[in-house]
Short mmCIF file of C-alpha atoms in Angstrom, two decimals:
data_model
loop_
_atom_site.label_atom_id
_atom_site.label_comp_id
_atom_site.label_asym_id
_atom_site.label_seq_id
_atom_site.Cartn_x
_atom_site.Cartn_y
_atom_site.Cartn_z
CA MET Q 93 116.67 91.75 55.98
CA SER Q 94 115.62 88.02 57.68
CA VAL Q 95 119.80 87.43 57.50
CA THR Q 96 120.64 90.23 59.01
CA GLY Q 97 117.54 89.35 61.99
CA MET Q 98 118.75 85.79 62.12
CA LEU Q 99 122.35 87.38 63.11
CA LEU Q 100 121.00 89.84 65.21
CA TRP Q 101 120.00 87.00 67.41
CA LEU Q 102 122.79 84.94 66.89
CA ALA Q 103 124.89 87.91 68.29
CA HIS Q 104 121.57 88.02 71.37
CA GLY Q 105 122.13 84.23 72.15
CA ILE Q 106 126.40 84.68 72.28
CA SER Q 107 126.01 87.19 75.08
CA ILE Q 108 123.77 85.90 76.47
CA SER Q 109 125.90 82.76 76.33
CA ASP Q 110 122.75 80.50 75.00
CA ILE Q 111 123.65 77.01 73.56
CA ALA Q 112 120.36 76.86 71.78
CA LEU Q 113 119.73 80.32 70.12
CA ILE Q 114 123.32 80.04 69.26
CA ALA Q 115 122.90 76.43 67.31
CA ALA Q 116 119.35 76.92 66.16
CA ASN Q 117 120.20 80.99 64.23
CA SER Q 118 123.76 79.51 63.17
CA ILE Q 119 122.06 77.03 61.06
CA SER Q 120 119.42 79.52 59.69
CA ALA Q 121 121.46 82.38 59.14
CA THR Q 122 124.02 79.98 57.31
CA LEU Q 123 121.00 78.16 55.35
CA ALA Q 124 118.87 82.19 54.56
CA GLY Q 125 122.93 83.93 53.86
CA THR Q 126 123.33 80.53 50.90
CA ILE Q 127 120.08 81.45 49.75
CA LEU Q 128 120.74 84.80 49.34
CA ILE Q 129 124.22 84.50 47.90
CA CYS Q 130 122.28 81.95 44.90
CA LYS Q 131 119.87 84.33 44.67
CA LEU Q 132 122.60 87.25 44.40
CA ILE Q 133 124.77 85.55 42.08
CA TYR Q 134 121.91 83.90 39.66
CA LYS Q 135 119.33 87.04 38.86
#
């Protein structure tokens, strides 16, 4: 759920061309996505 939210905020940041919003959500979505993938792989 949090990864989806971060990706939506990233899309919003891209649509309004806000560099700070894009950078923050890119980093957050990458880290949260990595944790999600690891959690799914190593059940």
